[in-house]
Amino acid sequence: MPEHRIDTESAHSARIYDYILGGDDNYPADREAGDAMCREWPALPVHMRANRDFMHRAVRYLAAEAGIRQFLDIGTGIPTPPNLHEIAQAAAPDARVVYVDNDPLVLSLSQGLLSGTPEGRTVYVEADLRDPADILGAPGSGRPSTCRSRSR
């Protein structure tokens, strides 16, 4: 991944989200933008955490209680622990998870972080939400086995 594709001088939505959630993958421009957003919408961090908490509860239920074994996370953003595959595979080690995003920053940060259990699989696909056929046809999206990406 060429580093020149990642602009650390300008605020980036995924890094702002990471910052507001308390993550480490952000830069001064992201923190400044996040602080400005929170001044205008003081409850934003609470709403963002509630969104993550809901995702955790829903995935845990689907994997543990409903028997779901395949998850597709479109627009995954920067990995923020616990990630979807960690929640799903804690409840069902054989769960398969495909993360999809079209952001080179997300791809760069995801490559080493999104590894699943030996029984399940975790895959990252670089694709665009506006092209579902591309997502569903991407290597690994049907039966994930390794972390792969598609360049756009």
Short mmCIF file of C-alpha atoms in Angstrom, two decimals:
data_model
loop_
_atom_site.label_atom_id
_atom_site.label_comp_id
_atom_site.label_asym_id
_atom_site.label_seq_id
_atom_site.Cartn_x
_atom_site.Cartn_y
_atom_site.Cartn_z
CA MET A 1 0.00 0.00 0.00
CA PRO A 2 1.66 3.26 -1.05
CA GLU A 3 1.87 5.57 1.95
CA HIS A 4 1.39 8.62 -0.27
CA ARG A 5 -2.28 7.65 -0.65
CA ILE A 6 -2.90 8.44 3.03
CA ASP A 7 -3.22 12.14 3.84
CA THR A 8 -2.53 12.75 7.53
CA GLU A 9 -2.78 16.55 7.21
CA SER A 10 -6.52 16.57 6.44
CA ALA A 11 -9.25 15.23 8.70
CA HIS A 12 -10.62 11.86 7.65
CA SER A 13 -14.05 10.50 8.65
CA ALA A 14 -12.78 7.04 9.68
CA ARG A 15 -10.01 8.54 11.82
CA ILE A 16 -12.42 11.05 13.39
CA TYR A 17 -14.69 8.15 14.33
CA ASP A 18 -11.68 6.32 15.75
CA TYR A 19 -10.68 9.38 17.78
CA ILE A 20 -14.13 9.98 19.23
CA LEU A 21 -14.33 6.31 20.24
CA GLY A 22 -10.96 6.61 21.99
CA GLY A 23 -8.81 4.86 19.39
CA ASP A 24 -5.16 5.47 18.52
CA ASP A 25 -5.32 5.62 14.71
CA ASN A 26 -5.81 9.36 14.26
CA TYR A 27 -3.83 12.55 13.73
CA PRO A 28 -4.06 16.18 14.92
CA ALA A 29 -6.38 17.16 12.05
CA ASP A 30 -8.76 14.34 13.00
CA ARG A 31 -8.71 15.29 16.68
CA GLU A 32 -9.37 18.93 15.86
CA ALA A 33 -12.31 18.03 13.62
CA GLY A 34 -13.65 15.56 16.19
CA ASP A 35 -13.46 18.14 18.97
CA ALA A 36 -15.29 20.67 16.78
CA MET A 37 -18.00 18.12 16.01
CA CYS A 38 -18.43 17.33 19.70
CA ARG A 39 -18.72 21.03 20.55
CA GLU A 40 -21.65 21.27 18.13
CA TRP A 41 -23.13 17.89 19.11
CA PRO A 42 -22.04 17.14 22.69
CA ALA A 43 -23.85 13.79 22.75
CA LEU A 44 -22.00 12.53 19.65
CA PRO A 45 -19.57 10.29 21.59
CA VAL A 46 -22.46 8.75 23.51
CA HIS A 47 -24.36 8.07 20.29
CA MET A 48 -21.30 6.59 18.61
CA ARG A 49 -20.64 4.26 21.55
CA ALA A 50 -24.33 3.28 21.61
CA ASN A 51 -24.08 2.39 17.93
CA ARG A 52 -21.06 0.15 18.61
CA ASP A 53 -22.74 -1.41 21.65
CA PHE A 54 -25.83 -2.22 19.57
CA MET A 55 -23.66 -3.87 16.90
CA HIS A 56 -21.94 -5.96 19.59
CA ARG A 57 -25.26 -7.10 21.09
CA ALA A 58 -26.82 -7.86 17.70
CA VAL A 59 -23.83 -9.87 16.44
CA ARG A 60 -23.50 -11.76 19.73
CA TYR A 61 -27.20 -12.67 19.58
CA LEU A 62 -27.08 -13.65 15.91
CA ALA A 63 -24.02 -15.87 16.40
CA ALA A 64 -24.92 -17.40 19.77
CA GLU A 65 -28.71 -17.62 19.65
CA ALA A 66 -29.83 -17.42 16.01
CA GLY A 67 -27.16 -19.69 14.54
CA ILE A 68 -25.88 -17.18 11.98
CA ARG A 69 -22.39 -18.11 10.75
CA GLN A 70 -21.74 -15.57 7.99
CA PHE A 71 -21.44 -11.83 8.51
CA LEU A 72 -20.87 -9.09 5.94
CA ASP A 73 -19.73 -5.71 7.31
CA ILE A 74 -19.94 -3.09 4.54
CA GLY A 75 -18.23 0.21 5.32
CA THR A 76 -16.25 -1.33 8.14
CA GLY A 77 -13.99 1.65 8.85
CA ILE A 78 -10.87 1.51 11.00
CA PRO A 79 -10.75 -1.62 13.16
CA THR A 80 -11.91 -0.69 16.68
CA PRO A 81 -11.77 -3.51 19.23
CA PRO A 82 -13.76 -5.46 19.82
CA ASN A 83 -14.37 -5.94 16.11
CA LEU A 84 -17.31 -7.77 14.58
CA HIS A 85 -15.30 -10.95 13.97
CA GLU A 86 -14.10 -11.00 17.59
CA ILE A 87 -17.68 -10.79 18.86
CA ALA A 88 -19.04 -13.34 16.36
CA GLN A 89 -16.19 -15.83 16.77
CA ALA A 90 -16.25 -15.60 20.57
CA ALA A 91 -19.83 -16.88 20.37
CA ALA A 92 -19.30 -19.18 17.37
CA PRO A 93 -15.66 -19.93 16.52
CA ASP A 94 -16.64 -21.17 13.05
CA ALA A 95 -18.28 -17.86 12.06
CA ARG A 96 -17.06 -16.30 8.82
CA VAL A 97 -16.75 -12.52 8.52
CA VAL A 98 -16.15 -10.39 5.44
CA TYR A 99 -15.23 -6.75 5.99
CA VAL A 100 -15.76 -4.38 3.03
CA ASP A 101 -14.50 -0.83 2.58
CA ASN A 102 -13.19 1.22 -0.32
CA ASP A 103 -10.80 3.35 1.70
CA PRO A 104 -7.04 2.74 1.30
CA LEU A 105 -6.48 3.93 4.88
CA VAL A 106 -8.85 1.27 6.19
CA LEU A 107 -7.14 -1.39 4.07
CA SER A 108 -3.74 -0.34 5.38
CA LEU A 109 -4.84 -0.53 9.01
CA SER A 110 -6.90 -3.70 8.57
CA GLN A 111 -4.35 -6.01 6.96
CA GLY A 112 -2.61 -7.12 10.16
CA LEU A 113 -5.45 -6.66 12.63
CA LEU A 114 -8.33 -8.65 11.25
CA SER A 115 -7.43 -12.26 11.81
CA GLY A 116 -9.99 -14.80 12.88
CA THR A 117 -10.14 -18.08 14.70
CA PRO A 118 -8.75 -21.28 13.14
CA GLU A 119 -12.32 -22.61 12.81
CA GLY A 120 -13.74 -19.44 11.24
CA ARG A 121 -12.44 -17.02 8.66
CA THR A 122 -11.98 -13.27 8.47
CA VAL A 123 -11.49 -11.50 5.14
CA TYR A 124 -11.09 -7.88 4.09
CA VAL A 125 -12.34 -6.93 0.62
CA GLU A 126 -11.57 -3.53 -0.86
CA ALA A 127 -14.75 -2.70 -2.78
CA ASP A 128 -17.44 -0.04 -3.00
CA LEU A 129 -20.86 -0.29 -1.39
CA ARG A 130 -22.35 1.08 -4.62
CA ASP A 131 -21.26 -2.07 -6.46
CA PRO A 132 -22.82 -5.05 -4.65
CA ALA A 133 -21.98 -7.44 -7.47
CA ASP A 134 -18.30 -6.55 -7.04
CA ILE A 135 -18.55 -7.21 -3.29
CA LEU A 136 -20.32 -10.54 -3.65
CA GLY A 137 -18.02 -11.64 -6.48
CA ALA A 138 -14.79 -10.67 -4.73
CA PRO A 139 -12.35 -13.47 -3.92
CA GLY A 140 -13.01 -14.56 -0.38
CA SER A 141 -16.46 -13.04 -0.01
CA GLY A 142 -18.24 -16.36 -0.56
CA ARG A 143 -15.97 -18.66 1.40
CA PRO A 144 -13.31 -16.62 3.19
CA SER A 145 -9.97 -18.33 3.72
CA THR A 146 -7.36 -15.57 3.88
CA CYS A 147 -7.20 -11.81 4.07
CA ARG A 148 -7.43 -10.43 0.52
CA SER A 149 -8.10 -7.12 -1.12
CA ARG A 150 -9.30 -5.89 -4.46
CA SER A 151 -7.83 -2.69 -5.79
CA ARG A 152 -10.28 -0.25 -7.39
#
